[in-house]
Short mmCIF file of C-alpha atoms in Angstrom, two decimals:
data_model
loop_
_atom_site.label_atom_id
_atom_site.label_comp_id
_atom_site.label_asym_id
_atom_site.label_seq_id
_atom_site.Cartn_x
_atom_site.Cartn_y
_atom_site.Cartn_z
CA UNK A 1 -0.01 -0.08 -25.24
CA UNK A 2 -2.76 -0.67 -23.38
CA UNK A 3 -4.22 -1.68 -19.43
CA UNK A 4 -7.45 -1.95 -16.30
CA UNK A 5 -10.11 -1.55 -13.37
CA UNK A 6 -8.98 -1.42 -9.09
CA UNK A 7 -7.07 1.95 -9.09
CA UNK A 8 -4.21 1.65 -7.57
CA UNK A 9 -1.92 4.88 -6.73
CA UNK A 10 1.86 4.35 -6.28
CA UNK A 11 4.37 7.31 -5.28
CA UNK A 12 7.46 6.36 -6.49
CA UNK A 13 9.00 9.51 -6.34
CA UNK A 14 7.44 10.70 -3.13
CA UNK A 15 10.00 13.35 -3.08
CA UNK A 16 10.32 14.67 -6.47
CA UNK A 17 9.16 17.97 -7.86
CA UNK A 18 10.72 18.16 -11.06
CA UNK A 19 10.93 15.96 -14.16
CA UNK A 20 14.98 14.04 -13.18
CA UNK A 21 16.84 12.19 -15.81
CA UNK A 22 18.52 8.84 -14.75
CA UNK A 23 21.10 6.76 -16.59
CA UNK A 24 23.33 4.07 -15.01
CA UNK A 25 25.97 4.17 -17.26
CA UNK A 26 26.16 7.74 -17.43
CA UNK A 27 26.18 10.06 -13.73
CA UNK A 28 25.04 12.73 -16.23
CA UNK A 29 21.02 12.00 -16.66
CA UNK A 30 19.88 10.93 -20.00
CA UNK A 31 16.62 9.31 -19.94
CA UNK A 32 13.34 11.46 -18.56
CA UNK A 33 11.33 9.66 -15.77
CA UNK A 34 8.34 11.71 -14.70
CA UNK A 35 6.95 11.73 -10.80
CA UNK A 36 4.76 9.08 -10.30
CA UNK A 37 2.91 10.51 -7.54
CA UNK A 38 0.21 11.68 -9.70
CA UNK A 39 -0.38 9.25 -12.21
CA UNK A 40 -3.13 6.05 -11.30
CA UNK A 41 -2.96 2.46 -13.11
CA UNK A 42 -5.94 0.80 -13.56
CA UNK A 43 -6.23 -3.11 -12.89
CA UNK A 44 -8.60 -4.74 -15.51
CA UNK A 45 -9.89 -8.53 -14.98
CA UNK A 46 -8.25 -10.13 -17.19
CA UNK A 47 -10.88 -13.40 -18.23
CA UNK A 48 -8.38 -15.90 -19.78
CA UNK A 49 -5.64 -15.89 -17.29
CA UNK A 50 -8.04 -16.12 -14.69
CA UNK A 51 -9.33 -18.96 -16.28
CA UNK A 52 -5.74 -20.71 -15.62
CA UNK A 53 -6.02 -20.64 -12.01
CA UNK A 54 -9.94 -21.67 -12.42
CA UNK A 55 -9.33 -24.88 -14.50
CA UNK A 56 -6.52 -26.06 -11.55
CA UNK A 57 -8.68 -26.00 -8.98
CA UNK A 58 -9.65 -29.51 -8.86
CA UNK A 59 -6.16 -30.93 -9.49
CA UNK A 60 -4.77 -28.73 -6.51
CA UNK A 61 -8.07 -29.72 -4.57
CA UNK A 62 -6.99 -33.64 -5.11
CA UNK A 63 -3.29 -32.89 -4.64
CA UNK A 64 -4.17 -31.39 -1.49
CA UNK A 65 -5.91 -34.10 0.43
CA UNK A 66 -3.64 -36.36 -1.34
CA UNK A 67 -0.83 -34.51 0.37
CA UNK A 68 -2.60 -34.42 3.79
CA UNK A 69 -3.01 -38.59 3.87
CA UNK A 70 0.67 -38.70 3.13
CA UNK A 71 1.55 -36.93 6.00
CA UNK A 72 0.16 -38.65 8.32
CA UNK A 73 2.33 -41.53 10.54
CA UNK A 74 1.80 -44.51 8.00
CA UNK A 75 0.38 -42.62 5.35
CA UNK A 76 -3.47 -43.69 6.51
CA UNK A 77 -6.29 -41.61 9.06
CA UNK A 78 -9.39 -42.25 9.87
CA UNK A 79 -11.54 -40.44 7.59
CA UNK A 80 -13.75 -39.05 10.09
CA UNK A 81 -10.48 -37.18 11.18
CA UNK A 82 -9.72 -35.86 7.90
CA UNK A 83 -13.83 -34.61 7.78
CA UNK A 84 -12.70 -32.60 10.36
CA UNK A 85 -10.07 -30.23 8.88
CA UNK A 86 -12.53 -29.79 5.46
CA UNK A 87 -12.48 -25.99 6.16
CA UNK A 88 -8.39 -26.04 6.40
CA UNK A 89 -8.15 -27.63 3.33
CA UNK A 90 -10.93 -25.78 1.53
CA UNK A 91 -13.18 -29.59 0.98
CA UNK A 92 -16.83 -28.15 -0.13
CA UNK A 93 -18.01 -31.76 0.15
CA UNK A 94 -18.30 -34.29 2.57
CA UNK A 95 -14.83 -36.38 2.55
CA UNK A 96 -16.80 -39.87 1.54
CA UNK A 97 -18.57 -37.86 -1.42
CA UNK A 98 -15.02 -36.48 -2.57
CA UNK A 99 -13.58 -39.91 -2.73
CA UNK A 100 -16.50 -41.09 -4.67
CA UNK A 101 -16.20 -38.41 -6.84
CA UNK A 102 -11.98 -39.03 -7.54
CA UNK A 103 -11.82 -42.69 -7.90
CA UNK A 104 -8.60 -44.31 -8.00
CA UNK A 105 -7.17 -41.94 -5.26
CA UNK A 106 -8.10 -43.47 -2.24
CA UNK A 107 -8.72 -46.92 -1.04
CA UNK A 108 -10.76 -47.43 2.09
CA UNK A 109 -10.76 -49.77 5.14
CA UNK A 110 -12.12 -50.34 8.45
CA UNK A 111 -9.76 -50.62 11.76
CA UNK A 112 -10.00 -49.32 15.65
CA UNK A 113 -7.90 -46.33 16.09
CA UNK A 114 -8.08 -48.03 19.68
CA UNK A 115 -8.09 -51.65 20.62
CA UNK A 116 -11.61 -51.50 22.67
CA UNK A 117 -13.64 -48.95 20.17
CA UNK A 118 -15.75 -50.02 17.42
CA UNK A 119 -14.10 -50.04 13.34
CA UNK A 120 -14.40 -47.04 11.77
CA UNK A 121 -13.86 -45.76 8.08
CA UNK A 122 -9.69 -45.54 7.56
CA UNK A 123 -8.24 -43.81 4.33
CA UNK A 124 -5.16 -44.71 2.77
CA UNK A 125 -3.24 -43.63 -1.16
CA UNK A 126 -3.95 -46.35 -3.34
CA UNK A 127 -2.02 -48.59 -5.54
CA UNK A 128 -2.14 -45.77 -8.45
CA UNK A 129 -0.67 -43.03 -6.28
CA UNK A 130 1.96 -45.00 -4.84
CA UNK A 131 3.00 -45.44 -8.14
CA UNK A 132 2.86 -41.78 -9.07
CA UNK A 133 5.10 -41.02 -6.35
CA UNK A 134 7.66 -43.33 -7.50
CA UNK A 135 7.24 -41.70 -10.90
CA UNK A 136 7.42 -38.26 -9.46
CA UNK A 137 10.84 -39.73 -7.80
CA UNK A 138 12.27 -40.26 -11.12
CA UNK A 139 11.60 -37.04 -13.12
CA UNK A 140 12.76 -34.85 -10.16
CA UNK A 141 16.00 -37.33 -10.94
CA UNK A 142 16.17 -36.80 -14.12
CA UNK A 143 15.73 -32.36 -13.33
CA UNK A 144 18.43 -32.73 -10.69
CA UNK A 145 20.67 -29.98 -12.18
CA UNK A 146 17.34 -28.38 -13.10
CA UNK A 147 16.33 -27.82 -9.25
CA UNK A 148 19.86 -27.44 -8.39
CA UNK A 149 20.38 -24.33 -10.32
CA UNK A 150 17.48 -22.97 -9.38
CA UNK A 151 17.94 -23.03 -5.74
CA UNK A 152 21.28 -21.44 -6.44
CA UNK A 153 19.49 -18.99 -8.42
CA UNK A 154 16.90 -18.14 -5.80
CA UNK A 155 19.67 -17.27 -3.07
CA UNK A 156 22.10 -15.42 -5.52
CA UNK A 157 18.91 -13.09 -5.79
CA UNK A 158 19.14 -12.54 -2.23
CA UNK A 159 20.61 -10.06 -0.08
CA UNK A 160 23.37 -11.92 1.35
CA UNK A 161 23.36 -15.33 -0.75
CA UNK A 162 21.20 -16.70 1.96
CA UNK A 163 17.53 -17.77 2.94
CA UNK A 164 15.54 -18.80 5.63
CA UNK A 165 15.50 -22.76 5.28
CA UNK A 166 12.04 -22.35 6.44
CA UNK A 167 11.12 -20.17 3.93
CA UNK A 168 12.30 -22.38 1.30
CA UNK A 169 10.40 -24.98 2.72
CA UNK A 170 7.21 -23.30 2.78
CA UNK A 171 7.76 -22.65 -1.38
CA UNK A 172 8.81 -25.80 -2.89
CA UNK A 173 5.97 -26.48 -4.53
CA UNK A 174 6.10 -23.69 -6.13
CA UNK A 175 9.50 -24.15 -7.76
CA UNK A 176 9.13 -28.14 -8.37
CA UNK A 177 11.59 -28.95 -5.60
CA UNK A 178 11.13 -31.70 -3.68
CA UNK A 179 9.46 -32.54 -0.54
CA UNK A 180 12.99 -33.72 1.05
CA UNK A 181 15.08 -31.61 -0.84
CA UNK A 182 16.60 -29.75 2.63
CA UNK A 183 17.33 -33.44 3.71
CA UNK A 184 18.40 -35.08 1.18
CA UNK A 185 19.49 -32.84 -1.91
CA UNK A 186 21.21 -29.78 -0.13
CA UNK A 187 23.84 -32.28 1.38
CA UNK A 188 24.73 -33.75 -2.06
CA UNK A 189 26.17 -30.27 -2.93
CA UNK A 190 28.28 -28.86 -0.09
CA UNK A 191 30.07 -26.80 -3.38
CA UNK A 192 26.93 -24.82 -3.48
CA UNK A 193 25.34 -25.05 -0.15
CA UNK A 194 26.24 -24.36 3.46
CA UNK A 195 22.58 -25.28 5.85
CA UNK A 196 22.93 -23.81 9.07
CA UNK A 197 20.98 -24.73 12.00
CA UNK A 198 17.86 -27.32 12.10
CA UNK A 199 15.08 -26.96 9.53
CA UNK A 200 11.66 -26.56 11.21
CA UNK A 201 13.14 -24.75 14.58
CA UNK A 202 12.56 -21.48 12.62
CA UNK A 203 16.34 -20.25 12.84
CA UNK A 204 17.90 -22.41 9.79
CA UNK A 205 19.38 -20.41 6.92
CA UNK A 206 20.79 -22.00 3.16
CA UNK A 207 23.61 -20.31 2.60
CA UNK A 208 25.03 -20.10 -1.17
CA UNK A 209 28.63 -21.23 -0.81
CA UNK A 210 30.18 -21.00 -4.13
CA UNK A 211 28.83 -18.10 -7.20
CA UNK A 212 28.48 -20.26 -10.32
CA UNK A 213 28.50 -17.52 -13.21
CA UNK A 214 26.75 -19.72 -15.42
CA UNK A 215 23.53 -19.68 -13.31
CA UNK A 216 24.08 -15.62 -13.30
CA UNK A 217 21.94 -15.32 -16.29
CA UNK A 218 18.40 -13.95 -16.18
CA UNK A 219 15.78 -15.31 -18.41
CA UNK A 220 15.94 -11.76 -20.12
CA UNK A 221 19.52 -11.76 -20.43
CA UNK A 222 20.01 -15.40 -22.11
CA UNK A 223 16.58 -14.62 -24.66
CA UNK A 224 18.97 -11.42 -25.45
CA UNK A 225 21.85 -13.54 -25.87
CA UNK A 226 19.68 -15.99 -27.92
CA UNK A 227 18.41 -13.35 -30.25
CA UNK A 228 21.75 -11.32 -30.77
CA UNK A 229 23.00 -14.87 -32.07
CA UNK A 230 19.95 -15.42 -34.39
CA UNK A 231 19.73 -12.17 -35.66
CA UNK A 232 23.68 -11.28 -36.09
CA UNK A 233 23.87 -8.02 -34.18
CA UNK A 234 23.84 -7.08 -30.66
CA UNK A 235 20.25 -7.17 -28.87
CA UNK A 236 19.46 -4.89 -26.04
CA UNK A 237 18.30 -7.11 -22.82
CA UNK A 238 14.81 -5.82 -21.74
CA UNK A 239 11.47 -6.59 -20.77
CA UNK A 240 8.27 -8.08 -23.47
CA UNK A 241 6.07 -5.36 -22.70
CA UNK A 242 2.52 -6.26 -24.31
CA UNK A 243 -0.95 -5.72 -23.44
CA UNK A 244 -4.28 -7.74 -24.58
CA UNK A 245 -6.78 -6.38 -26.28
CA UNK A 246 -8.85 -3.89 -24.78
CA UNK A 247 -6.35 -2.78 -21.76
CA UNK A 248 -5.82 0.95 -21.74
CA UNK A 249 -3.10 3.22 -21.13
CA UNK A 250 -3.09 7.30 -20.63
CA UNK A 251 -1.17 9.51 -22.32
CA UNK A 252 0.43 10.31 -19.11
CA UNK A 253 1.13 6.47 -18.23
CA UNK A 254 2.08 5.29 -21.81
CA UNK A 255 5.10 8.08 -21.91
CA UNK A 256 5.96 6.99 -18.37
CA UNK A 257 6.28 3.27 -18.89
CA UNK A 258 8.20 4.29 -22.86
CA UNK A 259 10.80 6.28 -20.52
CA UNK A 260 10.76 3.46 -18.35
CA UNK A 261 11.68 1.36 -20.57
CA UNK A 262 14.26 2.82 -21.65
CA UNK A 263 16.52 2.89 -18.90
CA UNK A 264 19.20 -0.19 -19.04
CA UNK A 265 18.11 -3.46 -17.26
CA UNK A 266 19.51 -4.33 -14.22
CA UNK A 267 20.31 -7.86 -13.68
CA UNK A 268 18.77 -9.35 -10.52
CA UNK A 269 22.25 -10.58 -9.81
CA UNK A 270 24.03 -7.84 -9.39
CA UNK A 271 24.21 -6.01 -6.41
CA UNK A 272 21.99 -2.74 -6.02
CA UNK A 273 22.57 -1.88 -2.23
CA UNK A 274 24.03 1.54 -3.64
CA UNK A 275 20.50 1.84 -5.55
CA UNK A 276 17.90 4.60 -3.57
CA UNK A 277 15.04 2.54 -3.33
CA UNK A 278 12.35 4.90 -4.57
CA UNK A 279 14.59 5.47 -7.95
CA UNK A 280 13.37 4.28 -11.45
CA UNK A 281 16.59 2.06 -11.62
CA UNK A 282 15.68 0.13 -8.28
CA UNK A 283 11.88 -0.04 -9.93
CA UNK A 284 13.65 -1.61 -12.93
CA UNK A 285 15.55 -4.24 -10.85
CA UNK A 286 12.51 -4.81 -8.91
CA UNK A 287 10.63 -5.80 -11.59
CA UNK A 288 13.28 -7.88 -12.86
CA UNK A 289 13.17 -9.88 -9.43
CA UNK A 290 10.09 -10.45 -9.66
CA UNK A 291 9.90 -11.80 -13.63
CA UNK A 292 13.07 -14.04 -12.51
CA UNK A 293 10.93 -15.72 -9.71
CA UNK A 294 7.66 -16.00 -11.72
CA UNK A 295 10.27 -17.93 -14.39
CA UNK A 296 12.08 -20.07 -12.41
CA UNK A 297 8.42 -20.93 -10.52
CA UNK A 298 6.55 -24.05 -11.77
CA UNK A 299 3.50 -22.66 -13.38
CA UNK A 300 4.82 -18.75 -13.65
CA UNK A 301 2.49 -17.77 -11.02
CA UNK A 302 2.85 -17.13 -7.70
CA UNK A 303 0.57 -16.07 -4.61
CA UNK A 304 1.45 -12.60 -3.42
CA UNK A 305 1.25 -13.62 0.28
CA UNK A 306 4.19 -16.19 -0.10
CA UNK A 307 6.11 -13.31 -2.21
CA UNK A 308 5.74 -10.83 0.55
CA UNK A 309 7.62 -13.43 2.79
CA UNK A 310 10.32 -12.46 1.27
CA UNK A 311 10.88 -8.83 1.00
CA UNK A 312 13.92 -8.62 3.28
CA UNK A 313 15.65 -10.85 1.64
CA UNK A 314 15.17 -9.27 -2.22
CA UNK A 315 14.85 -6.00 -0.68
CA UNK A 316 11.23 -5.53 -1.61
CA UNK A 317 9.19 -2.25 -0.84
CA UNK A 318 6.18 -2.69 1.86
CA UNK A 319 4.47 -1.62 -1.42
CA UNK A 320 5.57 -4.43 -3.58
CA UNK A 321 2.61 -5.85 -4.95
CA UNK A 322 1.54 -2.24 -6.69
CA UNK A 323 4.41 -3.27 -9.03
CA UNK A 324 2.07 -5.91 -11.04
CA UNK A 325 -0.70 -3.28 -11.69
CA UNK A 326 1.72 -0.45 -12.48
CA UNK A 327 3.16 -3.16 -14.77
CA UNK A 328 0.23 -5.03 -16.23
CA UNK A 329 2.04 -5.35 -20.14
CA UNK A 330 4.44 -7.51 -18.00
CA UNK A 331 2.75 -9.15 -15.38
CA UNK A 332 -1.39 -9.85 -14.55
CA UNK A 333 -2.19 -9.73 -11.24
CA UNK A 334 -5.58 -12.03 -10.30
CA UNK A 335 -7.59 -11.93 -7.56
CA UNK A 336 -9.41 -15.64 -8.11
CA UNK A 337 -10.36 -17.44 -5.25
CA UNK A 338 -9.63 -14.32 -2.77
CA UNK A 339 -6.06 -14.94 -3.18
CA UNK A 340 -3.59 -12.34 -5.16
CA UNK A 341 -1.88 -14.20 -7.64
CA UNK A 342 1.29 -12.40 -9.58
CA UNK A 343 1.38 -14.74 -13.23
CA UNK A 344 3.91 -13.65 -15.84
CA UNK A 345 1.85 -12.56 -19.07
CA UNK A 346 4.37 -13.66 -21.37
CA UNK A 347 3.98 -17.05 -19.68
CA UNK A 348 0.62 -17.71 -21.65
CA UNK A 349 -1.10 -17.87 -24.46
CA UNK A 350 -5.39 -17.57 -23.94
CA UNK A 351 -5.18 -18.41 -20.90
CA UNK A 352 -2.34 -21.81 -21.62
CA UNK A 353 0.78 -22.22 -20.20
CA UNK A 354 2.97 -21.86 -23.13
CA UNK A 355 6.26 -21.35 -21.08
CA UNK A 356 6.78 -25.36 -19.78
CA UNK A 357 9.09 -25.83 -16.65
CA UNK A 358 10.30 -29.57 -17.59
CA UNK A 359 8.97 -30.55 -13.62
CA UNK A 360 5.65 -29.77 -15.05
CA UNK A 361 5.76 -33.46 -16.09
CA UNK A 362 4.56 -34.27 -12.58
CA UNK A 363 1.66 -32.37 -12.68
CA UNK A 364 0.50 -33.81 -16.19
CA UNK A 365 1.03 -37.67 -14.84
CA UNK A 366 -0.98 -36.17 -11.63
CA UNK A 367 -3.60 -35.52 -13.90
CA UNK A 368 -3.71 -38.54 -16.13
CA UNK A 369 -4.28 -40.50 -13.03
CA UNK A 370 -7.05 -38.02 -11.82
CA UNK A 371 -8.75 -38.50 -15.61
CA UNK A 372 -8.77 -41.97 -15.31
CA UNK A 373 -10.91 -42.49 -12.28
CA UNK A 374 -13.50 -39.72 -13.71
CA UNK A 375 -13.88 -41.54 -16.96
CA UNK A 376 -14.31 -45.10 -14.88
CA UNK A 377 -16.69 -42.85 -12.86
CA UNK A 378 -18.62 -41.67 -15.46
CA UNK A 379 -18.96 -45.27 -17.30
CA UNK A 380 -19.95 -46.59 -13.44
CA UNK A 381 -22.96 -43.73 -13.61
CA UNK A 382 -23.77 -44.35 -17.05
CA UNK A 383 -24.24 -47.97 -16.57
CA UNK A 384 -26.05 -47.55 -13.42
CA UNK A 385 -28.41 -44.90 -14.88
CA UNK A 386 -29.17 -47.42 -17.88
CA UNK A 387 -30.70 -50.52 -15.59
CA UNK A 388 -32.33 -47.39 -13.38
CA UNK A 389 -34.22 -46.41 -16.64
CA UNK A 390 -34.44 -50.06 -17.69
CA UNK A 391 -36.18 -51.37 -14.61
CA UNK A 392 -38.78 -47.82 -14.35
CA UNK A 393 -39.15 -48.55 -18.37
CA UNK A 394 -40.24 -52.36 -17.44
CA UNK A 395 -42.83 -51.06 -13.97
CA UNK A 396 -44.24 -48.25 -16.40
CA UNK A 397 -44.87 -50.61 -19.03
CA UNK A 398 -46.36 -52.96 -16.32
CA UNK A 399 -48.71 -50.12 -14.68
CA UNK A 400 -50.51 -49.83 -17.93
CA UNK A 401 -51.64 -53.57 -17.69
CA UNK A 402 -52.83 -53.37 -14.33
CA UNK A 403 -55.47 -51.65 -12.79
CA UNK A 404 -54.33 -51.96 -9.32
CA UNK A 405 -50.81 -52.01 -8.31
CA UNK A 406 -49.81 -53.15 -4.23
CA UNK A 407 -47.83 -50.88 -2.24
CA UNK A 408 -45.03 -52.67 -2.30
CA UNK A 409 -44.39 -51.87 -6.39
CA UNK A 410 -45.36 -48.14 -5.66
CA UNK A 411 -42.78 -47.87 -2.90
CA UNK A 412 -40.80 -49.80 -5.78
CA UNK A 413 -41.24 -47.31 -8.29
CA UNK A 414 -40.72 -44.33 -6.03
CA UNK A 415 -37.19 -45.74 -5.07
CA UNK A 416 -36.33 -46.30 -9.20
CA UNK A 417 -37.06 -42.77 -9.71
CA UNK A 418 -34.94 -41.34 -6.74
CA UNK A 419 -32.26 -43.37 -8.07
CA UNK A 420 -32.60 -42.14 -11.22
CA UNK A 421 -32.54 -38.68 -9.97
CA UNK A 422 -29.43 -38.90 -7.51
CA UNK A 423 -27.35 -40.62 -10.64
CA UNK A 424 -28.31 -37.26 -12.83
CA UNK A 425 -27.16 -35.33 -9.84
CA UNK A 426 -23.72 -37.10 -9.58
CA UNK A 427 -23.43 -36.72 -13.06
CA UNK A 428 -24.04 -33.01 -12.93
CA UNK A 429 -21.09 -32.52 -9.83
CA UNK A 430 -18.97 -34.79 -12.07
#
């Protein structure tokens, strides 16, 4: 076993003195759990599953401003409006450059925002998008039950059965659901849900109406199931523990995590409110919380911020996020981009999403569209850079047969060679 480098200290037994045994089967203790107090994980960067947030950047950058054209009235702004709010949504370029550089996103337009000013520049999705969207219509279709289950899944979790609306709102992108899904999904399925109040007036709750036992099942529990079936005999739900090369574990925190390990799983359906929450069994359940959510979420990752919203509701410590370093064989915790990012190790493979959500179809038809503008972008350059070299090949090869060349075919050749230039620069950004 094995782990790395932002020491993080967690007391988990604040209280504790003495080695205690724990078993939840048995009120007599079984299993030794050492304090915690005194032990310290290490975080270690972790290069190829930081690379997986790296390489999305520029999808989520074009999803993004795609997103903030569609909600405006009539799906269209002026794109000296949008230039403004290039901080908010994190826009390193200038808003013309970035449609340049993403062809096949955007079409542009001049109007008057008022009937008296002058045109100005107007953005609007083009012809490609709209068809995305429509496409993105029919796979969320086609995962109905898909969604369905999960939203049932995500408030059987919680305390309760229910969630802020809100809340829910502010996630469903990262679970796949979809942008109307509080308007016009939840009322499909008054068997499952009960909305009260308005979304958006901050005191709306989804309320889980009827327990479906089927959706009861963790992803641990039914990869148990699946196994026991394969291998004939009965397999013992727990966690994959596994860490990559060159992550290291001390004595003292190897032993802890093997007694940890030990003790029985705990379902994130059932109900712990009997559980003390600094005991190695509500650890265990916590854990298994949070490897439920990373599962059900799109692209087994999510933020830690939008996690913490919810520690009421899953009865999560103030502490929480120590969990992925103290458990770094199950989960990674990344710091890219200055945002903490929880991602499910078993999720990946060298940095690749191995574990596919079927709504992860969007994404790759997102993407197809993206790569087709940048390859009609890059044959646009490459053509232009050819006549560019063409034309300074044809003044060079004129300069040599005249001794004296007139101002105007200097200024001529300066321009050629700019050009030239700014088309190896675009290429470069590209």
């Amino acid at each position: 076993m094995l782990f790395k480098t932002h020491i993080i200290s967690s007391h988990l037994h604040n209280n504790l003195k003495k080695p205690i045994y724990y078993s939840l089967v048995n009120p007599k203790f079984t299993t030794q759990i050492q304090p915690f107090s005194n032990l310290k994980v290490e975080w270690r960067k972790d290069p190829k599953l930081d690379f997986a947030i790296e390489k999305d950047k520029r999808y989520k950058l074009c999803s993004r401003v795609v997103k903030e054209v569609l909600n405006e009235p009539g799906q269209v702004i002026p794109l000296r409006y949008i230039e403004k709010r290039r901080e908010r949504l994190r826009l390193h370029v200038k808003v013309k450059t970035f449609v340049n550089q993403n062809p096949g996103l955007f079409g542009t337009y001049y109007d008057r925002i008022k009937p008296k000013t002058d045109p100005v520049m107007f953005l609007r999705v083009s012809d490609r998008v709209k068809e995305f969207l429509e496409e993105e219509k029919r796979i969320q279709f086609k995962n109905e039950g898909l969604i369905v289950s999960k939203l049932c899944k995500l408030l059987m979790m919680a305390k309760n059965k229910v969630l802020s609306a809100d809340k829910l709102v502010h996630v469903k992108r990262e679970f796949g659901f979809p942008n109307d899904f509080m308007v016009n999904l939840v009322p499909k399925y008054p068997n499952y849900f009960r909305l009260i109040g308005c979304p958006g007036e901050g005191k709306s709750f989804l309320e889980l109406v009827d327990w479906n036992p089927e959706f009861a099942k963790s992803v641990i529990e039914l990869r148990a199931e699946e196994e026991s079936r394969l291998m004939g005999i009965r397999v013992r739900p727990n966690f994959s523990y596994k860490l990559p090369p060159g992550f290291f574990l001390k004595k003292e925190m190897r032993e802890w995590v093997r007694d940890w390990l030990e003790l029985d799983y705990i379902s994130p359906y059932v109900d712990v409110s009997h559980l003390d929450q600094a005991s190695p069994e509500m650890e265990k359940r916590t854990v298994g919380v949070f490897h439920e959510l990373l599962s059900l979420s799109l692209f087994k990752r999510i933020p830690v911020p939008i996690l913490g919203k919810f520690c009421e509701e899953y009865r999560f410590s103030n502490a929480f996020s120590s969990v992925f370093t103290r458990h770094s064989g199950i989960f990674y915790m990344s710091l890219k981009g200055g945002i903490k990012t929880a991602m499910l190790r078993e999720a990946y493979r060298d940095g690749e999403l191995i574990d596919r959500d079927p709504l992860h179809e969007i994404k790759d038809k997102f993407v197809e569209l993206l790569e087709e503008g940048w390859l009609e972008r890059a044959e646009q350059l490459r053509s232009q850079k050819e006549v560019v070299t063409k034309d300074m090949e044809m003044m060079a090869f004129g300069k040599l047969d005249l001794d004296e060349q007139e101002i105007s075919e200097e200024s001529d050749w300066r321009e050629l060679k700019e050009q030239s230039e700014m088309l190896e620069t675009s290429e470069d950004s590209d």
